[in-house]
Coordinates of C-alpha atoms in Angstrom, one line a residue:
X1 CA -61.3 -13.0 54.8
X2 CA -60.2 -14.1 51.4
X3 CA -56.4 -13.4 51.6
X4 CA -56.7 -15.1 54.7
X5 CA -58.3 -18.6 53.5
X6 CA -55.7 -18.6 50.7
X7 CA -52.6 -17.8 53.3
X8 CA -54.1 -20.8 55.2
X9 CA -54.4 -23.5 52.5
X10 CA -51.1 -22.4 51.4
X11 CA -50.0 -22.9 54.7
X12 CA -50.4 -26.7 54.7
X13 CA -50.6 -27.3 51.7
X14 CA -47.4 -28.7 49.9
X15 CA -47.1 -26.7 46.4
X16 CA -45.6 -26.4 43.2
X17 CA -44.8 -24.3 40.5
X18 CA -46.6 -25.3 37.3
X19 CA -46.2 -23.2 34.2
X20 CA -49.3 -22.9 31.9
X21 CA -50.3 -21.3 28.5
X22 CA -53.0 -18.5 28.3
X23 CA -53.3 -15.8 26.1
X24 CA -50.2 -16.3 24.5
X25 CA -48.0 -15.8 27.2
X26 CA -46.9 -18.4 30.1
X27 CA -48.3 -17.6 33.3
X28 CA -46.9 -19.3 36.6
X29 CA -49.4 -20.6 39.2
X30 CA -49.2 -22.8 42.2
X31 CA -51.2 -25.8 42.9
X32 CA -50.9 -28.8 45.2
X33 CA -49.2 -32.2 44.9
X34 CA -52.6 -33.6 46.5
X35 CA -55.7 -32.8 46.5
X36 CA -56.7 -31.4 50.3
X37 CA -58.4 -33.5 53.0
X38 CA -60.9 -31.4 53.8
X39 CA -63.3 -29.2 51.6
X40 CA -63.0 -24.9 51.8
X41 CA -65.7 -23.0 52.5
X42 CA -64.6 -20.0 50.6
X43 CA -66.0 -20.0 47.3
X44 CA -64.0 -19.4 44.0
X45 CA -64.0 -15.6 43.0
X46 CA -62.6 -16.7 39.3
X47 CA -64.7 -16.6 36.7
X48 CA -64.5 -19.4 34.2
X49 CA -63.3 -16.9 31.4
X50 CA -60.1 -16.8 33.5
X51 CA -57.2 -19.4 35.0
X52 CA -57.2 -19.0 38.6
X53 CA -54.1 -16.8 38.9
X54 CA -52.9 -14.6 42.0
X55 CA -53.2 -11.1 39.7
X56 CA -56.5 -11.7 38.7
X57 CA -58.3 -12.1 42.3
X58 CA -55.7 -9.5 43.6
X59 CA -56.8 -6.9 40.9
X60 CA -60.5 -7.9 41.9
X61 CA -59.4 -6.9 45.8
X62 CA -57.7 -3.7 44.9
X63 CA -60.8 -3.0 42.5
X64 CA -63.3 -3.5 45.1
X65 CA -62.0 -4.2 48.3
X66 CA -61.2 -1.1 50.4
X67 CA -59.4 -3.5 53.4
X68 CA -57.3 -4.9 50.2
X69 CA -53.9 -2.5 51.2
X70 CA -51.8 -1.6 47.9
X71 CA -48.3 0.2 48.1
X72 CA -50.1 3.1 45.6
X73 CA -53.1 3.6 48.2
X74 CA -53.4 7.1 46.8
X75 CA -53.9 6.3 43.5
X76 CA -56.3 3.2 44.5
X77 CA -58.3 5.7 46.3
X78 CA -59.1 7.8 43.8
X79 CA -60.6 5.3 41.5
X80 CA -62.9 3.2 44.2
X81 CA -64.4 6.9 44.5
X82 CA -66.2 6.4 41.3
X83 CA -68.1 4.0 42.0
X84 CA -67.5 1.9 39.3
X85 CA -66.6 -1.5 38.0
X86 CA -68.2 -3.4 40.9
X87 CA -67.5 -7.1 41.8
X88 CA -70.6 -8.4 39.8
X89 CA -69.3 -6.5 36.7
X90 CA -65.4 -7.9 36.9
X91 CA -66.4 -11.3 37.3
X92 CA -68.6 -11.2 34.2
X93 CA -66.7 -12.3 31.3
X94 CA -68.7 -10.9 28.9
X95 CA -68.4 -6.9 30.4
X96 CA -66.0 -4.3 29.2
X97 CA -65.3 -4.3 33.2
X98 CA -64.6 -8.1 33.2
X99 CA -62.5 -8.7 30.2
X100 CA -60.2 -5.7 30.9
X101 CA -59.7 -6.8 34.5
X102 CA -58.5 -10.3 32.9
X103 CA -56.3 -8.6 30.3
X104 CA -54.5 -6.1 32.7
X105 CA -54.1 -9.0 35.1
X106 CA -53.1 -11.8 32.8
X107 CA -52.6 -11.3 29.4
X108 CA -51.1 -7.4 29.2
X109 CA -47.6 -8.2 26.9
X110 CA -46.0 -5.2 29.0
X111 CA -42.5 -5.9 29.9
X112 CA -41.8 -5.9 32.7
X113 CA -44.6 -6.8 34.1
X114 CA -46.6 -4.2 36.3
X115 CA -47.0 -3.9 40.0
X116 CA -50.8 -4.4 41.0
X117 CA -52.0 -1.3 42.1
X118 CA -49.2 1.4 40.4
X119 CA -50.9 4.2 38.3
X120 CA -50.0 2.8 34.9
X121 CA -51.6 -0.7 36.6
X122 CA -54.7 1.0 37.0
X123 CA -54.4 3.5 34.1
X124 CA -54.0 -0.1 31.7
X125 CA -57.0 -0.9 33.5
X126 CA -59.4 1.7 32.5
X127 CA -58.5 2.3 29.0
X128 CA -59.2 -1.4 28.3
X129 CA -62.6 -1.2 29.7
X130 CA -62.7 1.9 27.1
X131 CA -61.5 -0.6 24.4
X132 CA -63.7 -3.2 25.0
X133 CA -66.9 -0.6 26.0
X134 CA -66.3 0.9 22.7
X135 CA -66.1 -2.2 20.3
X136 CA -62.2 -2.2 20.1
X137 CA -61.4 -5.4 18.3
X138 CA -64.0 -3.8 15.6
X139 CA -62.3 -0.7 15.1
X140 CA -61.1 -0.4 11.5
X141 CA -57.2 1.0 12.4
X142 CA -55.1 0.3 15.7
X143 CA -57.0 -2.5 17.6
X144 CA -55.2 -5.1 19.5
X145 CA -53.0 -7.3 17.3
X146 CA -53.8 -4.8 14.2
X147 CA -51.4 -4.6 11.3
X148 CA -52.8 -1.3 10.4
X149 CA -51.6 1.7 12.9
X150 CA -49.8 4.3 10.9
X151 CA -50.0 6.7 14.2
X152 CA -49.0 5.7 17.1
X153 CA -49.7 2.0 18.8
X154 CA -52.2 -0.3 18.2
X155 CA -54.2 -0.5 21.9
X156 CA -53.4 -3.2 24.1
X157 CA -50.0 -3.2 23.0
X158 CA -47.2 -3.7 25.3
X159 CA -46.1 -0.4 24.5
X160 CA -46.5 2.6 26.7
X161 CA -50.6 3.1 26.8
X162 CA -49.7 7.1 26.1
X163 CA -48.7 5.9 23.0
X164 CA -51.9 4.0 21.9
X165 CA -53.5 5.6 18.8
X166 CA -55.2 8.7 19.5
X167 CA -53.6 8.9 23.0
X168 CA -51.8 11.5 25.0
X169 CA -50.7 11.9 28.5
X170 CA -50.0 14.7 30.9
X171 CA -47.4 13.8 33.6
X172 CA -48.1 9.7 32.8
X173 CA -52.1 10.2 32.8
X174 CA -54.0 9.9 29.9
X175 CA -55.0 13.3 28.7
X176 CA -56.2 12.8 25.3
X177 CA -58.4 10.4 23.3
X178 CA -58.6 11.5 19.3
X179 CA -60.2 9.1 17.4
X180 CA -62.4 11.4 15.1
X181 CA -60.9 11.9 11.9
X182 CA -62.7 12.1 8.4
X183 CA -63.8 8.8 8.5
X184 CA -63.9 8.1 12.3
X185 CA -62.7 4.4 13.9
X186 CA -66.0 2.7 14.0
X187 CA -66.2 3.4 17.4
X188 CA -69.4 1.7 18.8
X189 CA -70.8 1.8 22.4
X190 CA -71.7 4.0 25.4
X191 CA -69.0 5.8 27.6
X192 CA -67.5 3.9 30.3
X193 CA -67.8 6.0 33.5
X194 CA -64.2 4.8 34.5
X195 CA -63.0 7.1 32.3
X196 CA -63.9 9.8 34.5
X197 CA -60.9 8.5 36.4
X198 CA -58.5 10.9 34.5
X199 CA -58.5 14.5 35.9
X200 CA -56.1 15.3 33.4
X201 CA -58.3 14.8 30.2
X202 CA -58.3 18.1 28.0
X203 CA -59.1 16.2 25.1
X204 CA -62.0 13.8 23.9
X205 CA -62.5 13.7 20.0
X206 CA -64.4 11.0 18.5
X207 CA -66.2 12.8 15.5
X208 CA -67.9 10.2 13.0
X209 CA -68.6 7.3 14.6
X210 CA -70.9 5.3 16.6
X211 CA -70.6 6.9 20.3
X212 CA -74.4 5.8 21.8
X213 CA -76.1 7.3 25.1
X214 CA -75.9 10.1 27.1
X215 CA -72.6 12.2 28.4
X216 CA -72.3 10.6 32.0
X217 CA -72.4 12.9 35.4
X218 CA -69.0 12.3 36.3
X219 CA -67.7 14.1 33.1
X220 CA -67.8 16.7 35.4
X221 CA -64.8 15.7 36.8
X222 CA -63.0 16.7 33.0
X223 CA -62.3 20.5 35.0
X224 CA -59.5 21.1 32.6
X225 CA -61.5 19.5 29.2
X226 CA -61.0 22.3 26.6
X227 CA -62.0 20.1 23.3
X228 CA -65.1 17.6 23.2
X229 CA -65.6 16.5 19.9
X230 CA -68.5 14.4 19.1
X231 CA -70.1 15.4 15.7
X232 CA -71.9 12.6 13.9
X233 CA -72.5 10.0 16.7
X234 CA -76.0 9.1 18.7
X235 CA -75.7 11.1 21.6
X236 CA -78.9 12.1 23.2
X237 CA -80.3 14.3 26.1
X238 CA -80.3 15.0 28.8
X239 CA -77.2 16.6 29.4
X240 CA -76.7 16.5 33.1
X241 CA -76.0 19.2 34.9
X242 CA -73.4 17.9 37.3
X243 CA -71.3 17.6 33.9
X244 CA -71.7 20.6 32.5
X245 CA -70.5 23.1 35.5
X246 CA -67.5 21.2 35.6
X247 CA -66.8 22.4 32.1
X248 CA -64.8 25.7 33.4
X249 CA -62.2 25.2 30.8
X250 CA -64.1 24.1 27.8
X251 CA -63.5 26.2 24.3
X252 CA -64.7 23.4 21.8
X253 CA -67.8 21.7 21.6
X254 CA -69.4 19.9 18.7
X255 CA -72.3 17.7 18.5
X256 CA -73.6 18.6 15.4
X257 CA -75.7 15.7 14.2
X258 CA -76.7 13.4 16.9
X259 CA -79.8 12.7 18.0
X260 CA -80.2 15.3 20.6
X261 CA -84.0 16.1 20.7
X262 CA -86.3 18.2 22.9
X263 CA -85.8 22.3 24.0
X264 CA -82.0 23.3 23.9
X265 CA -80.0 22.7 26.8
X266 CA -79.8 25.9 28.4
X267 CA -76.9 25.0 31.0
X268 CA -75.0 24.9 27.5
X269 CA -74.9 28.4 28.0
X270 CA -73.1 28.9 31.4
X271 CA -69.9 27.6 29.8
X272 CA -67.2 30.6 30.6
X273 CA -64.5 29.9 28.3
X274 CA -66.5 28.8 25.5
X275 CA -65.6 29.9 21.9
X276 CA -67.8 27.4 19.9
X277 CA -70.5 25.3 19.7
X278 CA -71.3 23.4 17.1
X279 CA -74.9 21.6 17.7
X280 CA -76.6 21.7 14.1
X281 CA -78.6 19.1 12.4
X282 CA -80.2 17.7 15.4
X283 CA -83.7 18.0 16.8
X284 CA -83.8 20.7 19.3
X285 CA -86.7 22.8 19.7
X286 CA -87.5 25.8 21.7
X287 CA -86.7 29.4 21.7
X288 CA -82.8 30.5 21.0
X289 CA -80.4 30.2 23.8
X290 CA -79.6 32.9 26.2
X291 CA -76.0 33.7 25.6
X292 CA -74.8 36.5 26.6
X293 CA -71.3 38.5 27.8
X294 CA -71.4 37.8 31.1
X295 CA -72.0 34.0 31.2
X296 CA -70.2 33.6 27.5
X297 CA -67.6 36.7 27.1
X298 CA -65.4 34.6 24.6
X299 CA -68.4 32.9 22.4
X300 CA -66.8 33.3 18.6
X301 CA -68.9 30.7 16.9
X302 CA -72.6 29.8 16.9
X303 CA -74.3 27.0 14.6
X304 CA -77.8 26.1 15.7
X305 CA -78.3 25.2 11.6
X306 CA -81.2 22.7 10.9
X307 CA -82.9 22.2 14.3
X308 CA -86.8 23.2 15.0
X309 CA -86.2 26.4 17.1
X310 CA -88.8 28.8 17.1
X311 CA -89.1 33.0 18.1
X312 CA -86.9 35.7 17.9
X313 CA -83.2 36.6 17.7
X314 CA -82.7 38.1 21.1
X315 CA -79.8 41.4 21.0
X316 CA -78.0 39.9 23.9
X317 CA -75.8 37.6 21.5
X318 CA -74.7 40.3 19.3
X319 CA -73.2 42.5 22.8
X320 CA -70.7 39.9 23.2
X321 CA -67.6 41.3 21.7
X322 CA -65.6 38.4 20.6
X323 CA -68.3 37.2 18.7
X324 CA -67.6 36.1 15.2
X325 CA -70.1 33.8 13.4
X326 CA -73.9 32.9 13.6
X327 CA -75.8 30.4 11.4
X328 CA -79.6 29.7 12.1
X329 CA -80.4 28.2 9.1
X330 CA -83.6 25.8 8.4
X331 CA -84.9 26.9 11.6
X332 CA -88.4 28.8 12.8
X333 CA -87.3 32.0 13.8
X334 CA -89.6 34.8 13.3
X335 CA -89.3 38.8 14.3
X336 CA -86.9 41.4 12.8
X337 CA -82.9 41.3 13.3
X338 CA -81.9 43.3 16.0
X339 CA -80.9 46.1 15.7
X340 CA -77.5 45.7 17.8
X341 CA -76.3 43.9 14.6
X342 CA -72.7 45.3 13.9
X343 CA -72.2 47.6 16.9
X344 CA -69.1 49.3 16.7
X345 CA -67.2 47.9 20.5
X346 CA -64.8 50.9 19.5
X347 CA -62.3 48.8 17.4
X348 CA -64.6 47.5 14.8
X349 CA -66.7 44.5 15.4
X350 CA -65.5 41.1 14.6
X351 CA -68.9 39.6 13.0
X352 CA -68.0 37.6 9.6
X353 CA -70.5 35.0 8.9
X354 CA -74.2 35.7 9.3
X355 CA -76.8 33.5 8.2
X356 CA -80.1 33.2 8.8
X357 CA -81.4 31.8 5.6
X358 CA -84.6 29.5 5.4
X359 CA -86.6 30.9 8.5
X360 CA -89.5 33.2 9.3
X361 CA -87.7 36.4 9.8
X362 CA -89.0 39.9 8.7
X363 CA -88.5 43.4 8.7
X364 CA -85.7 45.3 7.3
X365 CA -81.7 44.7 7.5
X366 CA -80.5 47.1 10.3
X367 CA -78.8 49.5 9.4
X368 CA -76.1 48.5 12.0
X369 CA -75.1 45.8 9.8
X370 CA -73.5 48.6 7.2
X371 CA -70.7 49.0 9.9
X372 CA -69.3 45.5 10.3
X373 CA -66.8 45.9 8.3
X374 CA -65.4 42.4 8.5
X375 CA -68.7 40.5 7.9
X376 CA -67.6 38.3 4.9
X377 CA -70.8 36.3 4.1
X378 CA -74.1 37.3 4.7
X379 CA -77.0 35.3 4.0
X380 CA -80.5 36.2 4.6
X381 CA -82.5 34.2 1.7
X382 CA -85.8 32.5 1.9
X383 CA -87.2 35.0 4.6
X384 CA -89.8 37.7 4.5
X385 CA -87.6 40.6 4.4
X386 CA -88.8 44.2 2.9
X387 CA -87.5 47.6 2.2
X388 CA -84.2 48.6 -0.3
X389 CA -80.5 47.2 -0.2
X390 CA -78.6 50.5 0.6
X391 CA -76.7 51.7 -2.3
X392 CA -73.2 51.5 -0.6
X393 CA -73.2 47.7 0.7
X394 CA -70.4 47.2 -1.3
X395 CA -68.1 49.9 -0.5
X396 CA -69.4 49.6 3.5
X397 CA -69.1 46.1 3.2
X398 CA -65.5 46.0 1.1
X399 CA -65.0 42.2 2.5
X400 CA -68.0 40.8 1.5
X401 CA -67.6 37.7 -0.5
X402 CA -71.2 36.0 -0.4
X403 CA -74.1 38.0 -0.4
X404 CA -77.3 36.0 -0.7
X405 CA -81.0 37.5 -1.0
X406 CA -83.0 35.5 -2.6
X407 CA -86.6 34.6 -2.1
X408 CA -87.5 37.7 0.1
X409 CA -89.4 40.5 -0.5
X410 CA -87.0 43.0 -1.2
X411 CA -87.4 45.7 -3.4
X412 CA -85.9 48.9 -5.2
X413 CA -83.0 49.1 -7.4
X414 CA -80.4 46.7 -7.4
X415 CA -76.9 48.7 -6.2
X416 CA -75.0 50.0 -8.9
X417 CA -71.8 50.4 -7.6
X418 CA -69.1 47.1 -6.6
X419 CA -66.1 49.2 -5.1
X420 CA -63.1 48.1 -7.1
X421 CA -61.3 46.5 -4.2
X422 CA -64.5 44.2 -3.7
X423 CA -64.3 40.3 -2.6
X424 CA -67.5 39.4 -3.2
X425 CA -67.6 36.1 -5.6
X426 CA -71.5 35.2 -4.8
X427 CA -74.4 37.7 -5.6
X428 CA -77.8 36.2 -5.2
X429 CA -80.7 38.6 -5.7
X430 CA -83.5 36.4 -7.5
X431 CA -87.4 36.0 -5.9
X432 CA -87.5 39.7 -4.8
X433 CA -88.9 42.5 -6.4
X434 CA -86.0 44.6 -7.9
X435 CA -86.7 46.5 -10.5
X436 CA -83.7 48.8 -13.1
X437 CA -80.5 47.9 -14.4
X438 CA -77.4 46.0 -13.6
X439 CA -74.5 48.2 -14.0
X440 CA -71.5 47.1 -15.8
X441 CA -69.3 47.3 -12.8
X442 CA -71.0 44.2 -11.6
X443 CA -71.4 42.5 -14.7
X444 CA -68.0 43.2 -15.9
X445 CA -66.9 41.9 -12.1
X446 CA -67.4 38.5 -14.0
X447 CA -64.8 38.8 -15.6
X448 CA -61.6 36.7 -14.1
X449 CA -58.5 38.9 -13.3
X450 CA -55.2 37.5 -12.6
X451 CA -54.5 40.2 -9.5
X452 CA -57.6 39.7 -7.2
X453 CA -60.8 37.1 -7.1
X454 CA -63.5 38.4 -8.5
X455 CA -67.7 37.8 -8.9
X456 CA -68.2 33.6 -9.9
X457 CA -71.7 33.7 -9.2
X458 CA -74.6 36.3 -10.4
X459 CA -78.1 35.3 -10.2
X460 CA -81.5 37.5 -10.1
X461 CA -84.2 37.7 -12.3
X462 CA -83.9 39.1 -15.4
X463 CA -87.5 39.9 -16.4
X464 CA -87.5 42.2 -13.2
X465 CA -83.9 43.9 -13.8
X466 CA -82.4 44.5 -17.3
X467 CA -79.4 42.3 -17.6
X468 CA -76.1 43.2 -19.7
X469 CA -75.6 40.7 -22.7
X470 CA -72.5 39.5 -21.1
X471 CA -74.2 38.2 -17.6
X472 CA -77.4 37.0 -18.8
X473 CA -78.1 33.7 -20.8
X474 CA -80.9 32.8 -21.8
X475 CA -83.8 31.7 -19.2
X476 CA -84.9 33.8 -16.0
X477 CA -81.8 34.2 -14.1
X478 CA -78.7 35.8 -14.9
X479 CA -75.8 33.1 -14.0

């Protein structure tokens, strides 16, 4: 009804061309010699942020209008699926919906100008209602009319919107958004759901800034995301479910400190392809997550690190035979290690990194963990562990290069012998109860050689265990 009021009043109306200023750039619109007889009884779709201008209420229509026919229909289609940017939300000059809408239709610098309705029309769209959801002119590097944009565009540009700043594309459809370097972008603001537009999207990194909210539903549609980065943001539970089993491609997660509180997202681990998840320094509580080989058979890296989980390790983890590093620090858990700890899957086992320090844990080390030969660092201080180091950790475990024990309850003699091929650069032994006598091969480890890396770090406690001279200073350690 609305294209057909503005045929008729063009109709018999006697127009001109009038050329006026907005934005920057000159924007032809029609208007009448006279003023018409008779009043309209359509009312005026343009908001008073915008000029009245054909592009605007034509990408309101194509937005919202399912009679409104475009030469793309396809494409058109597939975003009026969504659900999103509705009429009330475009009209409002103050939304990221409404001020994208006026920037794609009347102020975008691309040359030439876009047909209403292509896929790079709609694509323009939906990344400025990411810009403007997210606090774009804020951002400290690459926001419209920025100086500074050492990679890439700045966004907003006339330039290709593949090459905006953190931006990739994938057959012409955005694929990528990397804003989370060292410092992050000052990215402010909750996702947009017509984001969820791209099916191509493999990528979202935005580590270090100021994302807000909850991960929307329709992330779900991300089936080929493989890397979402969102370390040091304020995204909170609940994750829905919807989003996660859409995830069949995912190999990267972080969310390490966020403020993600409550018992651990379980559907977390139903991810098939995932290789790590990073999802430390948050408040999570509950028991440890159930992964296991046959929901997780490619899980490498684990760090659940400063949460408030509670109970034991269960084995299931350590059957999965890509499975590479674990750190539970700073949490609850109590019980022994399991005893699976270092299972040989016929090749070796690929464990490097264990670390459980600063929990409950008791018990004595399995003797499983004698065979993984590639474990590199393994840290089990401020626990209640018992019984004796075996006197051959160092030749089993030729690789090691941290070995941390303190503040346990572990006793017997120190081991004597550091194979002469050893890594290890941290030994930390003090708060236990080991009695005898550092031998010289570890003491004389200190010593720097110019062909391998050799011990930087010795402590223990010295009125326990006699120290050599050239180890021990003064005091109650030996540093």
């Amino acid at each position: 009804m609305l294209r057909a009021s503005i045929l008729a009043v063009i109709a018999i109306a006697i127009v001109v061309p009038t050329v006026i200023v907005t934005g920057g750039r000159e924007v032809e619109v029609f208007v009448t010699e006279e003023p018409s007889a008779s009043p309209t009884n359509v009312p005026s779709l343009m908001p008073s942020f915008a000029p009245s201008s054909n592009a605007f209420q034509q990408t309101i229509s194509l937005l919202t209008d399912e009679s409104f026919s475009a030469e793309n229909s396809d494409v058109v289609s597939l975003f009026r699926e969504l659900g999103v940017s509705t009429m009330e939300q475009l009209l409002d000059g103050s939304t990221p919906q409404g001020k994208a809408a006026n920037w794609v239709a009347n102020e975008d610098p691309i040359s030439p100008p876009l047909e209403i309705g292509s896929q790079k029309y709609i694509q323009r769209y939906i990344m400025a209602v990411f810009y403007y959801a997210m606090d774009g002119p804020n951002w400290m590097t690459c926001s419209e009319g920025g100086s500074v944009c050492n990679n890439g565009s700045p966004w907003l540009s006339g330039d290709n919107e593949c090459d905006w700043f953190g931006s990739k594309c994938v057959n012409g459809e955005l694929s990528q958004v990397s804003q989370g370097g060292f410092q992050g972008n000052n990215i402010f603001g909750t996702f947009p759901e017509e984001i969820c537009y791209f099916t191509e999207m493999s990528t979202i990194v935005l580590n270090n800034n100021k994302v807000q909210g909850t991960i929307p539903p329709c992330f779900g549609r991300f089936s080929k995301l493989g890397i979402l980065g969102l370390t040091s943001n304020s995204i909170d539970l609940p994750f829905p479910d919807e989003a996660i089993e859409g995830w069949t491609n995912l190999k990267l997660l972080l969310l390490a400190e966020n403020l993600l509180e409550g018992p651990f997202p379980q559907s977390l681990t139903k991810l098939p392809a995932l290789e790590e998840l990073q999802i430390d320094s948050n408040s999570l509580t509950g028991t440890f997550p159930a992964f296991n080989r046959d929901d997780t058979p490619k899980l490498k890296v684990l760090f659940l690190e400063l949460n408030g989980l509670t109970g034991s390790i269960p084995s299931d983890i350590f059957d999965i035979e890509t499975f590479e590093h674990l750190n539970i620090t700073g949490n609850s858990f109590n019980g022994s290690l399991p005893a699976n700890i270092g299972q040989d899957f016929g090749d070796g086992n690929p464990l490097q990194v264990l670390d459980v320090g600063m929990n409950d844990l008791t018990g004595e080390i399995p003797e499983s963990i004698y065979n993984a030969s590639n474990l590199a660092n393994l840290v089990l201080s401020s626990n209640n562990f018992t019984g004796q180091i075996r006197p051959d950790i160092f030749t089993s475990l030729f690789l090691l290069n941290s070995l941390v024990l303190d503040n346990n309850q572990f006793s017997g003699p120190v081991p004597e012998t550091l194979f002469f091929k050893s890594q290890l650069n941290v030994l930390t032994l003090q708060g236990n109860n080991f009695v005898g006598f550092i031998s010289n091969s570890i003491c004389d480890a200190k010593e720097v050689s110019s062909k391998q890396l050799r011990l930087q770090s010795l402590t223990l406690d010295c009125e326990e265990v006699t120290c050599d001279s050239s180890c021990c200073e003064e005091g109650t350690e030996c540093v």
